[in-house]
Short mmCIF file of C-alpha atoms in Angstrom, two decimals:
data_model
loop_
_atom_site.label_atom_id
_atom_site.label_comp_id
_atom_site.label_asym_id
_atom_site.label_seq_id
_atom_site.Cartn_x
_atom_site.Cartn_y
_atom_site.Cartn_z
CA MET N 1 -18.78 15.49 0.13
CA ARG N 2 -17.90 16.38 -3.46
CA LEU N 3 -16.53 13.92 -5.96
CA HIS N 4 -13.52 14.57 -8.18
CA SER N 5 -14.72 12.52 -11.08
CA SER N 6 -18.20 13.88 -11.37
CA SER N 7 -19.05 13.10 -14.95
CA VAL N 8 -18.48 10.35 -17.47
CA ALA N 9 -17.11 12.90 -19.93
CA GLU N 10 -14.38 13.99 -17.50
CA ARG N 11 -13.22 10.51 -16.69
CA GLY N 12 -13.11 9.00 -20.18
CA ARG N 13 -14.80 5.85 -21.38
CA ASP N 14 -15.84 3.12 -18.94
CA LEU N 15 -13.96 -0.16 -19.18
CA LEU N 16 -17.19 -1.89 -18.34
CA ARG N 17 -20.63 -1.21 -16.98
CA LEU N 18 -22.91 -3.74 -15.32
CA PRO N 19 -26.31 -3.64 -13.65
CA LEU N 20 -26.45 -4.18 -9.88
CA LYS N 21 -29.85 -5.65 -9.17
CA THR N 22 -29.31 -9.10 -7.68
CA ASN N 23 -26.89 -11.10 -5.54
CA ARG N 24 -25.47 -12.59 -8.69
CA ASP N 25 -24.66 -9.11 -10.04
CA VAL N 26 -22.63 -8.45 -6.88
CA VAL N 27 -20.56 -11.56 -7.62
CA ALA N 28 -20.16 -10.53 -11.27
CA ALA N 29 -19.04 -7.04 -10.19
CA ARG N 30 -16.35 -8.20 -7.77
CA GLN N 31 -15.11 -10.85 -10.19
CA ALA N 32 -14.91 -8.29 -12.99
CA VAL N 33 -12.86 -5.97 -10.79
CA ALA N 34 -10.53 -8.81 -9.79
CA ARG N 35 -10.05 -9.65 -13.48
CA GLU N 36 -9.27 -6.03 -14.40
CA LEU N 37 -6.74 -5.72 -11.57
CA LYS N 38 -5.02 -9.01 -12.44
CA ALA N 39 -4.86 -8.03 -16.10
CA ARG N 40 -2.90 -4.96 -14.94
CA GLY N 41 -0.47 -7.00 -12.89
CA ALA N 42 -1.80 -6.32 -9.38
CA ARG N 43 -0.51 -8.62 -6.61
CA PRO N 44 -2.99 -11.13 -5.09
CA ILE N 45 -3.18 -9.22 -1.82
CA ARG N 46 -4.19 -6.02 -3.58
CA VAL N 47 -6.70 -7.85 -5.76
CA THR N 48 -8.34 -9.42 -2.72
CA ARG N 49 -8.39 -6.21 -0.67
CA PHE N 50 -9.96 -4.14 -3.43
CA ALA N 51 -12.41 -6.82 -4.63
CA THR N 52 -13.56 -7.18 -1.01
CA ALA N 53 -14.19 -3.44 -0.78
CA VAL N 54 -16.14 -3.58 -4.05
CA SER N 55 -18.18 -6.52 -2.78
CA GLU N 56 -19.20 -4.56 0.34
CA ILE N 57 -20.26 -1.50 -1.61
CA ALA N 58 -22.00 -3.42 -4.42
CA ARG N 59 -24.01 -5.34 -1.83
CA ASN N 60 -25.13 -2.06 -0.25
CA THR N 61 -26.30 -0.88 -3.68
CA VAL N 62 -28.44 -3.99 -4.10
CA LEU N 63 -29.61 -4.32 -0.52
CA HIS N 64 -30.08 -0.74 0.69
CA GLY N 65 -30.20 1.20 -2.58
CA GLY N 66 -32.81 -1.00 -4.24
CA GLY N 67 -30.40 -1.81 -7.05
CA GLY N 68 -28.36 0.39 -9.35
CA SER N 69 -25.37 0.24 -11.63
CA PHE N 70 -21.70 -0.52 -11.52
CA ALA N 71 -18.91 0.88 -13.69
CA VAL N 72 -15.15 0.37 -13.92
CA PHE N 73 -12.91 3.07 -15.40
CA LEU N 74 -9.37 4.39 -15.25
CA ASP N 75 -8.78 7.78 -13.62
CA PRO N 76 -6.62 9.66 -16.14
CA ALA N 77 -5.08 11.91 -13.48
CA SER N 78 -3.92 9.27 -10.98
CA GLY N 79 -3.90 6.17 -13.21
CA TYR N 80 -5.97 4.42 -10.50
CA LEU N 81 -8.46 1.74 -11.42
CA MET N 82 -11.79 3.19 -10.30
CA VAL N 83 -15.14 1.64 -9.53
CA GLU N 84 -18.43 3.46 -9.26
CA CYS N 85 -21.53 1.98 -7.59
CA ARG N 86 -24.62 4.16 -7.77
CA ASP N 87 -28.26 3.83 -6.91
CA ALA N 88 -31.32 6.04 -6.75
CA GLY N 89 -32.41 4.67 -3.40
CA GLU N 90 -33.25 6.53 -0.22
CA GLY N 91 -29.63 7.51 0.51
CA ILE N 92 -27.86 7.68 3.85
CA ALA N 93 -29.06 10.29 6.34
CA ASP N 94 -26.24 10.12 8.88
CA LEU N 95 -23.09 9.39 6.91
CA ASP N 96 -20.67 9.81 9.80
CA ARG N 97 -22.51 7.17 11.77
CA ALA N 98 -22.77 4.87 8.75
CA MET N 99 -19.01 5.05 8.30
CA THR N 100 -18.41 3.88 11.87
CA ASP N 101 -17.57 0.21 12.37
CA GLY N 102 -20.35 -1.66 14.09
CA TYR N 103 -23.15 0.68 13.02
CA SER N 104 -25.84 -0.72 10.74
CA THR N 105 -29.41 -0.14 9.77
CA GLY N 106 -29.70 -3.15 7.50
CA GLY N 107 -29.28 -5.95 10.00
CA SER N 108 -25.70 -6.59 8.88
CA MET N 109 -22.66 -6.13 11.08
CA GLY N 110 -22.21 -2.63 9.74
CA ARG N 111 -18.59 -2.99 8.79
CA GLY N 112 -19.31 -2.48 5.11
CA LEU N 113 -18.63 1.23 4.56
CA GLY N 114 -15.83 1.74 7.05
CA GLY N 115 -14.18 -1.50 5.99
CA ALA N 116 -14.41 -0.66 2.29
CA LYS N 117 -12.86 2.74 2.97
CA ARG N 118 -9.91 1.10 4.74
CA LEU N 119 -9.39 -1.47 2.00
CA ALA N 120 -9.51 0.92 -0.97
CA ASP N 121 -6.75 3.39 -1.84
CA ARG N 122 -9.39 5.99 -2.62
CA PHE N 123 -12.92 6.30 -1.31
CA GLU N 124 -15.51 8.95 -2.10
CA ILE N 125 -19.19 8.95 -1.27
CA GLU N 126 -22.02 11.23 -2.28
CA THR N 127 -25.34 10.66 -0.56
CA GLY N 128 -28.16 12.26 1.34
CA PRO N 129 -31.75 11.53 2.32
CA GLY N 130 -33.72 10.88 -0.88
CA LYS N 131 -30.71 11.57 -3.06
CA GLY N 132 -29.51 8.03 -3.72
CA THR N 133 -25.97 6.95 -3.06
CA ARG N 134 -22.90 7.05 -5.22
CA VAL N 135 -19.64 5.52 -4.06
CA ILE N 136 -16.35 5.71 -5.90
CA LEU N 137 -13.53 3.37 -4.97
CA GLY N 138 -10.00 3.55 -6.36
CA ALA N 139 -7.13 1.07 -6.47
CA ARG N 140 -3.54 2.14 -7.04
CA LEU N 141 -1.99 0.09 -9.83
CA MET M 1 13.62 48.86 -25.71
CA PRO M 2 10.63 46.63 -26.46
CA ASN M 3 9.78 43.67 -24.27
CA ASN M 4 11.42 40.89 -26.19
CA GLY M 5 11.58 38.29 -23.41
CA THR M 6 14.81 36.37 -23.21
CA ALA M 7 16.14 37.65 -26.56
CA HIS M 8 18.19 40.45 -25.00
CA ILE M 9 19.78 38.21 -22.39
CA LEU M 10 20.58 35.72 -25.11
CA THR M 11 22.42 38.43 -27.09
CA LEU M 12 24.45 39.35 -24.02
CA LEU M 13 25.23 35.71 -23.30
CA GLU M 14 26.37 35.03 -26.86
CA ALA M 15 28.42 38.25 -26.97
CA ASP M 16 30.63 37.26 -24.03
CA PHE M 17 30.04 33.59 -23.22
CA ALA M 18 33.57 32.90 -21.91
CA GLY M 19 33.56 36.08 -19.82
CA ILE M 20 30.27 35.11 -18.13
CA VAL M 21 31.58 31.62 -17.37
CA ASP M 22 34.71 33.17 -15.79
CA GLU M 23 32.72 35.58 -13.63
CA TRP M 24 30.22 32.90 -12.59
CA VAL M 25 33.02 30.55 -11.50
CA GLY M 26 34.55 33.55 -9.73
CA ALA M 27 31.27 34.23 -7.93
CA GLN M 28 31.09 30.59 -6.90
CA ILE M 29 34.49 30.94 -5.26
CA GLU M 30 33.39 34.15 -3.53
CA GLU M 31 30.25 32.48 -2.17
CA GLY M 32 32.35 29.54 -1.03
CA VAL M 33 30.34 27.01 -3.00
CA LYS M 34 32.85 26.06 -5.67
CA ARG M 35 33.98 23.16 -3.46
CA SER M 36 37.49 22.80 -4.81
CA ASP M 37 37.79 19.93 -2.36
CA LEU M 38 35.20 17.93 -4.34
CA PHE M 39 35.62 19.23 -7.89
CA SER M 40 38.70 20.15 -9.92
CA ASP M 41 38.76 23.60 -11.58
CA ALA M 42 38.31 21.88 -14.94
CA GLU M 43 35.22 20.04 -13.70
CA SER M 44 33.60 23.17 -12.22
CA ARG M 45 34.27 25.09 -15.39
CA ALA M 46 32.95 22.24 -17.58
CA GLN M 47 29.73 22.03 -15.54
CA SER M 48 29.19 25.79 -15.62
CA THR M 49 29.87 25.91 -19.36
CA GLU M 50 27.51 23.02 -20.04
CA LEU M 51 24.76 24.73 -18.04
CA LEU M 52 25.21 28.05 -19.82
CA LYS M 53 25.14 26.33 -23.21
CA ALA M 54 21.88 24.61 -22.31
CA LEU M 55 20.56 27.96 -21.06
CA ALA M 56 21.41 29.61 -24.38
CA LYS M 57 19.76 26.76 -26.25
CA GLY M 58 16.64 27.09 -24.10
CA MET M 59 16.45 30.84 -24.72
CA ARG M 60 16.78 30.33 -28.46
CA ALA M 61 13.91 27.84 -28.45
CA ASN M 62 11.80 29.73 -25.93
CA ASP M 63 8.53 31.26 -27.09
CA ASN M 64 8.92 34.89 -26.02
CA THR M 65 5.30 35.75 -26.71
CA VAL M 66 4.06 33.80 -23.71
CA GLU M 67 4.76 34.05 -20.01
CA PHE M 68 8.00 32.35 -18.90
CA ASP M 69 7.33 28.72 -17.93
CA PHE M 70 10.26 26.54 -16.93
CA SER M 71 8.29 23.35 -17.59
CA ALA M 72 7.90 24.25 -21.30
CA ASP M 73 9.54 22.01 -23.92
CA ALA M 74 12.15 24.65 -24.77
CA TRP M 75 13.82 24.06 -21.40
CA ASP M 76 13.97 20.23 -21.64
CA ASP M 77 17.73 20.18 -22.23
CA LEU M 78 18.48 22.66 -19.50
CA ARG M 79 16.38 20.71 -17.00
CA ALA M 80 18.18 17.49 -17.97
CA VAL M 81 21.63 19.11 -17.62
CA LEU M 82 20.63 20.62 -14.27
CA ALA M 83 19.42 17.21 -13.07
CA ASP M 84 22.66 15.51 -14.15
CA ILE M 85 24.86 18.10 -12.50
CA THR M 86 22.77 18.10 -9.34
CA ARG M 87 23.02 14.29 -9.08
CA GLU M 88 26.74 14.41 -9.70
CA ARG M 89 27.27 17.08 -7.06
CA VAL M 90 24.96 15.41 -4.53
CA ASN M 91 26.80 12.11 -4.91
CA ARG M 92 30.04 13.85 -4.06
CA GLY M 93 28.56 15.40 -0.92
CA VAL M 94 27.38 18.88 -1.96
CA THR M 95 24.52 20.18 0.24
CA PRO M 96 21.24 21.47 -1.23
CA THR M 97 22.04 24.99 0.03
CA GLU M 98 25.39 24.95 -1.73
CA MET M 99 23.74 23.67 -4.88
CA ALA M 100 21.17 26.50 -4.81
CA THR M 101 23.83 29.12 -4.07
CA PHE M 102 25.91 27.73 -6.95
CA MET M 103 23.00 28.47 -9.31
CA LEU M 104 22.07 31.82 -7.78
CA ALA M 105 25.67 33.03 -8.24
CA LEU M 106 24.88 33.27 -11.96
CA LYS M 107 22.74 36.35 -11.32
CA GLY M 108 25.72 38.67 -10.63
CA PRO M 109 27.47 38.39 -14.01
CA LEU M 110 24.13 38.67 -15.86
CA PHE M 111 22.96 41.70 -13.84
CA ASP M 112 26.28 43.50 -14.49
CA ARG M 113 25.88 43.09 -18.24
CA LEU M 114 22.24 44.20 -18.14
CA ARG M 115 23.27 47.35 -16.27
CA SER M 116 25.93 48.23 -18.86
CA SER M 117 23.63 47.57 -21.81
CA LEU M 118 20.37 49.03 -20.49
CA GLY M 119 21.70 51.48 -17.91
CA LYS M 120 19.60 54.42 -19.09
CA ASP M 121 16.38 52.57 -19.75
CA ALA M 122 15.23 51.97 -16.19
CA GLU M 123 11.99 50.30 -17.15
CA ALA M 124 13.66 47.77 -19.44
CA LEU M 125 16.40 47.19 -16.88
CA VAL M 126 13.96 46.33 -14.11
CA GLU M 127 11.98 44.12 -16.42
CA GLN M 128 15.05 42.21 -17.60
CA ILE M 129 16.44 41.88 -14.07
CA MET M 130 13.13 40.42 -12.96
CA LEU M 131 13.20 37.97 -15.84
CA VAL M 132 16.76 36.85 -15.11
CA SER M 133 15.80 36.44 -11.46
CA ARG M 134 12.84 34.27 -12.36
CA LEU M 135 14.98 32.18 -14.70
CA VAL M 136 17.80 31.60 -12.28
CA ASP M 137 15.44 31.08 -9.33
CA SER M 138 13.65 28.35 -11.24
CA PHE M 139 16.99 26.65 -11.87
CA ALA M 140 17.72 26.73 -8.17
CA ILE M 141 14.27 25.38 -7.33
CA HIS M 142 14.67 22.66 -9.92
CA THR M 143 18.01 21.53 -8.49
CA ASN M 144 16.35 21.36 -5.10
CA GLU M 145 13.57 19.17 -6.45
CA VAL M 146 16.08 16.87 -8.12
CA PHE M 147 18.02 16.79 -4.87
CA ILE M 148 14.96 15.74 -2.87
CA ALA M 149 13.89 13.14 -5.45
CA GLU M 150 17.40 11.70 -5.41
CA ARG M 151 17.38 11.49 -1.60
CA GLU M 152 13.97 9.84 -1.60
CA GLN M 153 15.15 7.22 -4.04
CA ILE M 154 18.11 6.43 -1.83
CA ILE M 155 15.84 6.18 1.21
CA ASP M 156 13.38 3.92 -0.61
CA ARG M 157 16.14 1.66 -1.81
CA GLN M 158 17.64 1.42 1.65
CA ARG M 159 14.26 0.76 3.20
CA GLU M 160 13.65 -2.08 0.76
CA GLU M 161 17.07 -3.54 1.38
CA MET M 162 16.56 -3.32 5.10
CA MET M 163 13.13 -4.88 4.85
CA GLU M 164 14.52 -7.87 2.96
CA LEU M 165 17.48 -8.16 5.26
CA SER M 166 15.58 -8.05 8.46
CA THR M 167 12.55 -10.24 7.81
CA PRO M 168 13.69 -13.72 6.90
CA VAL M 169 11.24 -16.50 7.62
CA VAL M 170 13.30 -19.47 8.74
CA GLU M 171 12.21 -23.10 8.75
CA LEU M 172 13.26 -24.19 12.22
CA TRP M 173 11.97 -27.69 11.93
CA ASP M 174 9.59 -29.70 9.79
CA ARG M 175 6.36 -27.57 9.75
CA VAL M 176 7.76 -25.11 12.30
CA LEU M 177 8.71 -21.60 11.11
CA THR M 178 10.33 -18.76 12.96
CA LEU M 179 10.33 -15.08 12.19
CA PRO M 180 13.05 -13.26 14.13
CA LEU M 181 11.97 -9.60 14.19
CA ILE M 182 14.68 -6.99 14.60
CA GLY M 183 14.47 -3.24 14.95
CA THR M 184 11.29 -1.22 14.75
CA LEU M 185 7.94 -2.37 13.45
CA ASP M 186 6.09 0.42 11.63
CA SER M 187 2.86 -0.15 9.71
CA ALA M 188 4.45 -0.61 6.29
CA ARG M 189 7.00 -3.08 7.58
CA ALA M 190 4.45 -4.96 9.69
CA GLN M 191 2.26 -5.43 6.61
CA GLU M 192 5.20 -6.66 4.53
CA VAL M 193 6.36 -9.03 7.26
CA MET M 194 2.86 -10.43 7.72
CA GLU M 195 2.35 -11.09 3.98
CA ASN M 196 5.74 -12.75 3.69
CA LEU M 197 5.01 -14.93 6.72
CA LEU M 198 1.59 -16.04 5.48
CA GLU M 199 2.96 -16.94 2.04
CA THR M 200 5.65 -19.07 3.64
CA ILE M 201 3.07 -20.84 5.82
CA LEU M 202 1.22 -21.79 2.65
CA GLN M 203 4.36 -22.94 0.80
CA ARG M 204 5.77 -25.01 3.66
CA GLN M 205 2.43 -26.11 5.08
CA ALA M 206 3.71 -24.91 8.42
CA GLU M 207 1.59 -25.64 11.48
CA VAL M 208 3.41 -23.57 14.07
CA VAL M 209 4.98 -20.14 13.69
CA ILE M 210 7.25 -18.60 16.30
CA VAL M 211 7.44 -14.82 16.04
CA ASP M 212 10.50 -13.86 18.07
CA ILE M 213 10.62 -10.26 19.26
CA THR M 214 13.89 -10.45 21.22
CA GLY M 215 15.40 -7.96 18.76
CA VAL M 216 12.51 -5.51 18.84
CA GLY M 217 13.56 -2.44 20.79
CA THR M 218 10.29 -1.22 22.21
CA VAL M 219 6.80 -2.62 22.22
CA ASP M 220 4.24 0.17 22.34
CA THR M 221 0.52 -0.09 21.69
CA GLN M 222 0.99 0.13 17.94
CA VAL M 223 3.69 -2.54 17.73
CA ALA M 224 1.57 -4.80 19.95
CA GLN M 225 -1.41 -4.27 17.63
CA HIS M 226 0.71 -5.27 14.62
CA LEU M 227 1.90 -8.41 16.40
CA LEU M 228 -1.61 -9.41 17.45
CA ARG M 229 -2.97 -8.83 13.96
CA ALA M 230 -0.21 -10.99 12.47
CA ALA M 231 -1.04 -13.70 15.03
CA ALA M 232 -4.73 -13.46 14.10
CA ALA M 233 -3.97 -13.80 10.37
CA VAL M 234 -1.71 -16.80 11.05
CA ARG M 235 -4.54 -18.44 12.97
CA LEU M 236 -7.06 -17.73 10.20
CA MET M 237 -4.83 -19.62 7.79
CA GLY M 238 -4.89 -22.59 10.13
CA ALA M 239 -1.48 -22.37 11.78
CA GLU M 240 -0.65 -21.59 15.39
CA CYS M 241 1.31 -18.51 16.42
CA ILE M 242 3.62 -18.28 19.42
CA ILE M 243 5.21 -14.93 20.27
CA SER M 244 8.58 -15.41 21.95
CA GLY M 245 11.20 -13.09 23.39
CA ILE M 246 8.93 -11.25 25.81
CA SER M 247 11.39 -9.73 28.27
CA PRO M 248 10.29 -8.73 31.80
CA MET M 249 10.56 -5.12 30.62
CA ILE M 250 8.27 -5.68 27.64
CA ALA M 251 5.83 -7.65 29.82
CA GLN M 252 5.65 -4.70 32.24
CA THR M 253 5.10 -2.20 29.45
CA MET M 254 2.38 -4.30 27.89
CA VAL M 255 0.50 -4.63 31.16
CA GLN M 256 0.87 -0.91 31.88
CA LEU M 257 -0.46 -0.10 28.42
CA GLY M 258 -3.37 -2.45 29.02
CA ILE M 259 -2.56 -4.63 26.00
CA ASP M 260 -4.57 -7.84 26.08
CA VAL M 261 -2.89 -10.59 24.07
CA GLY M 262 -6.08 -12.62 24.26
CA SER M 263 -5.59 -16.20 23.16
CA VAL M 264 -2.13 -15.71 21.62
CA SER M 265 0.56 -17.85 23.29
CA THR M 266 3.62 -16.03 24.54
CA ARG M 267 6.97 -17.40 25.73
CA GLN M 268 10.00 -15.78 27.32
CA ASN M 269 12.43 -17.02 24.69
CA ILE M 270 12.65 -18.92 21.43
CA ARG M 271 13.93 -22.02 23.25
CA ALA M 272 10.78 -22.29 25.34
CA ALA M 273 8.69 -21.64 22.22
CA LEU M 274 10.43 -24.42 20.30
CA ALA M 275 10.00 -26.85 23.20
CA ASP M 276 6.33 -25.99 23.01
CA ALA M 277 6.10 -26.22 19.21
CA LEU M 278 7.76 -29.59 18.59
CA PRO M 279 5.19 -31.78 20.40
CA LYS M 280 2.47 -29.96 18.46
CA VAL M 281 3.92 -31.29 15.19
CA GLY M 282 4.60 -34.74 16.64
CA TYR M 283 8.22 -34.53 17.81
CA ASN M 284 9.93 -34.87 21.16
CA ILE M 285 13.43 -33.85 22.15
CA HIS M 286 15.39 -36.56 24.01
CA ARG M 287 18.78 -36.26 25.61
CA VAL M 288 21.15 -38.89 24.19
CA LYS M 289 22.60 -40.94 27.07
CA ASP M 290 26.17 -40.35 28.30
CA SER M 291 26.74 -37.24 26.26
CA MET V 1 -27.41 -24.57 -5.40
CA SER V 2 -24.46 -23.10 -7.31
CA GLY V 3 -21.46 -21.49 -5.66
CA VAL V 4 -21.25 -24.40 -3.28
CA ALA V 5 -20.20 -27.94 -4.15
CA ALA V 6 -22.05 -30.98 -2.78
CA ILE V 7 -21.86 -31.69 0.94
CA ASN V 8 -19.83 -34.84 1.62
CA LEU V 9 -19.85 -36.90 4.78
CA VAL V 10 -16.35 -38.10 5.70
CA GLU V 11 -15.85 -39.90 9.02
CA ASN V 12 -17.90 -37.80 11.42
CA ALA V 13 -17.68 -34.56 9.52
CA LEU V 14 -19.62 -32.72 6.85
CA LEU V 15 -17.31 -31.32 4.19
CA VAL V 16 -18.17 -28.48 1.87
CA SER V 17 -16.10 -26.65 -0.73
CA ILE V 18 -17.26 -23.11 -1.30
CA GLN V 19 -16.74 -21.85 -4.86
CA ASP V 20 -15.63 -18.39 -5.88
CA ASP V 21 -18.95 -17.46 -7.48
CA VAL V 22 -20.86 -18.01 -4.22
CA THR V 23 -23.69 -15.52 -3.73
CA ASP V 24 -25.25 -14.24 -0.50
CA THR V 25 -28.29 -16.44 -1.18
CA ASP V 26 -26.10 -19.53 -1.67
CA ILE V 27 -24.25 -18.97 1.56
CA ILE V 28 -27.45 -18.46 3.57
CA GLU V 29 -28.89 -21.65 2.04
CA LEU V 30 -25.69 -23.46 2.93
CA GLN V 31 -25.96 -22.31 6.53
CA ASP V 32 -29.51 -23.60 6.61
CA THR V 33 -28.75 -26.96 4.98
CA LEU V 34 -25.73 -27.62 7.17
CA SER V 35 -27.60 -26.77 10.37
CA GLN V 36 -30.36 -29.19 9.41
CA ARG V 37 -27.96 -31.99 8.56
CA ILE V 38 -25.99 -31.62 11.80
CA ALA V 39 -29.25 -31.92 13.69
CA LEU V 40 -30.76 -34.74 11.62
CA GLU V 41 -27.81 -37.05 11.05
CA GLU V 42 -26.35 -39.13 13.84
CA ASN V 43 -23.04 -38.30 15.39
CA ILE V 44 -21.83 -35.36 13.30
CA ARG V 45 -18.80 -33.98 15.18
CA GLY V 46 -17.61 -31.42 12.74
CA VAL V 47 -18.28 -29.20 9.77
CA VAL V 48 -15.34 -28.41 7.49
CA LEU V 49 -15.63 -25.42 5.16
CA ASP V 50 -12.98 -25.47 2.45
CA ILE V 51 -12.56 -21.88 1.31
CA SER V 52 -9.33 -22.33 -0.68
CA ALA V 53 -11.18 -21.38 -3.88
CA LEU V 54 -12.35 -18.06 -2.42
CA GLU V 55 -10.49 -14.99 -3.56
CA ILE V 56 -12.50 -12.83 -1.21
CA VAL V 57 -14.37 -13.25 2.04
CA ASP V 58 -16.26 -10.09 2.85
CA THR V 59 -18.09 -9.14 6.04
CA PHE V 60 -21.30 -10.83 4.94
CA VAL V 61 -19.71 -14.21 4.21
CA GLY V 62 -17.55 -13.83 7.32
CA ARG V 63 -20.64 -13.18 9.42
CA VAL V 64 -22.49 -16.22 8.02
CA ILE V 65 -19.45 -18.43 8.72
CA ALA V 66 -19.31 -17.08 12.28
CA GLN V 67 -23.04 -17.76 12.76
CA LEU V 68 -22.72 -21.25 11.33
CA ALA V 69 -19.94 -21.97 13.83
CA GLY V 70 -22.21 -20.74 16.61
CA ILE V 71 -25.13 -22.87 15.45
CA ALA V 72 -22.88 -25.96 15.05
CA ARG V 73 -21.52 -25.48 18.56
CA LEU V 74 -25.05 -25.42 20.00
CA LEU V 75 -25.62 -28.70 18.17
CA ASP V 76 -22.39 -30.09 19.62
CA ALA V 77 -20.27 -29.97 16.47
CA GLN V 78 -17.14 -27.97 15.68
CA THR V 79 -16.66 -25.84 12.62
CA PHE V 80 -13.34 -25.70 10.78
CA VAL V 81 -12.45 -23.14 8.16
CA VAL V 82 -9.68 -24.59 5.99
CA GLY V 83 -7.47 -23.41 3.15
CA MET V 84 -7.84 -19.66 3.66
CA ARG V 85 -5.55 -17.79 1.28
CA PRO V 86 -2.97 -15.38 2.76
CA ALA V 87 -4.58 -12.41 1.01
CA VAL V 88 -7.98 -13.30 2.48
CA ALA V 89 -6.51 -13.69 5.98
CA VAL V 90 -4.85 -10.25 5.78
CA THR V 91 -8.07 -8.65 4.53
CA LEU V 92 -10.28 -10.24 7.19
CA VAL V 93 -7.91 -9.04 9.91
CA GLU V 94 -8.07 -5.57 8.40
CA LEU V 95 -11.85 -5.74 8.54
CA GLY V 96 -11.62 -6.77 12.20
CA MET V 97 -13.15 -10.20 11.53
CA TYR V 98 -11.12 -12.77 13.44
CA LEU V 99 -13.70 -15.61 13.30
CA PRO V 100 -13.06 -16.65 16.91
CA GLU V 101 -16.07 -19.00 16.88
CA SER V 102 -14.57 -21.35 14.32
CA ARG V 103 -11.45 -23.44 14.34
CA THR V 104 -9.02 -23.19 11.46
CA ALA V 105 -6.70 -25.62 9.67
CA LEU V 106 -4.36 -25.56 6.71
CA SER V 107 -6.26 -28.23 4.81
CA LEU V 108 -9.03 -30.75 4.99
CA THR V 109 -6.58 -33.46 6.13
CA HIS V 110 -5.33 -31.23 8.94
CA ALA V 111 -8.88 -30.50 10.03
CA LEU V 112 -9.88 -34.19 10.12
CA ALA V 113 -6.74 -35.02 12.12
CA GLN V 114 -7.51 -32.25 14.62
CA LEU V 115 -11.10 -33.41 14.88
CA LYS V 116 -9.90 -36.92 15.71
CA ARG V 117 -7.56 -35.55 18.41
CA GLY V 118 -10.48 -33.61 19.83
#
């Protein structure tokens, strides 16, 4: 899968960038996203849906990706609030299976990826064995 | 004749502005799109004149050194006038086809004048005819876009109005709410209805919610899924959900479709649901003697 | 442990308020602590988790709550989830997490009343 917003230069300056190494970073990431959405007038239901999606993906970065980084930016084309979680971990070998509800390699319930995709207005993923994982989530404002 | 873009057409237009208006209105009558039933002669003429003026203005401002582009700044006024006239005509009942034909009828008078002025220079003639065609075609396309956008706005507004109208959450009794569903339950509406219901549960601290589907035409797998999801969300918030208004027909369909309502309570009508709900919140209904 | 307020014993129930900055580690510790206390203390009939401060409940937290309810049931206590926000309820349903193992109530008071009724 190819990503639209492939470079920082194309997408403009990040609103914020945080490390994703620990459990506490996951909390900081989802709280930061909730703050950014609220500051832009998003309704509570949309804040919760999107922050939940971010929480799922950020946890994957910490748990399966061995840690990575988190960035929030605005997509100039769509005006969406975007989130990027990336790691240099082992990547996902069978993406189709990983996207299926109920499938998991990490001992969780395996609803993370599929659930996050349903909850976000935009979802892109770039991964492969040994290539790390990069997920972009977008919320309509 | 050098390729000077819209300059030549502009000269022709300025040379005989009134004549072109006359012929265009004439062509509209010929094509049967003047709609004398909806617009007076004065109105048709005023609209056509206004459009031609905006066209002339656009051609004066247009950069002839680059390829024609109707979204360029030079055409701002013309696009605005086109949008206004389209809206006006749509509101009075003109169809999109008539609106497009109305615009396309402008080609005739312009082609005639090109033929008389460039008759011998075939190359220039073809080039100018192609340019006029592109111009006028883009007007027609633009009116169509405005037409569709206008329709979509009307549909959105009506959908919103309908949504508000048809999903009132009513407090039936202390801590008992009812949601009488009417019509069809698509995904967007189901989501809206569910959010509205959950907010009301929070505000009123409601303990029992009766979702009445007497007014729902058909219950297919998708509608049933929406209902069960709403019931699940109600339960997660800590209230109880009863679905009432299950007719024998709906019951049959649900069984045939293999829909399992699981632990959700269902009742035949809202009366049975209320009789069930009141004891749950600590009330009993008694018949007053001798009445 | 941050992210979780102190555990209070009211009547026969253990009450806990979960805070919005709860981490995965906090919630696992909470599951552990609560399980131990149900087993160690006499006559605990219920565990009440107040999640009204939570803006999100994701699949991980949802799964731990479901497990806690399962553990409590084995130890003969019921688990109540109280104060779930509408937005959280909608999102959990979307994620397919219906928490069937736990009971639910609007508030702490409602949960205690239900516990008394049995």
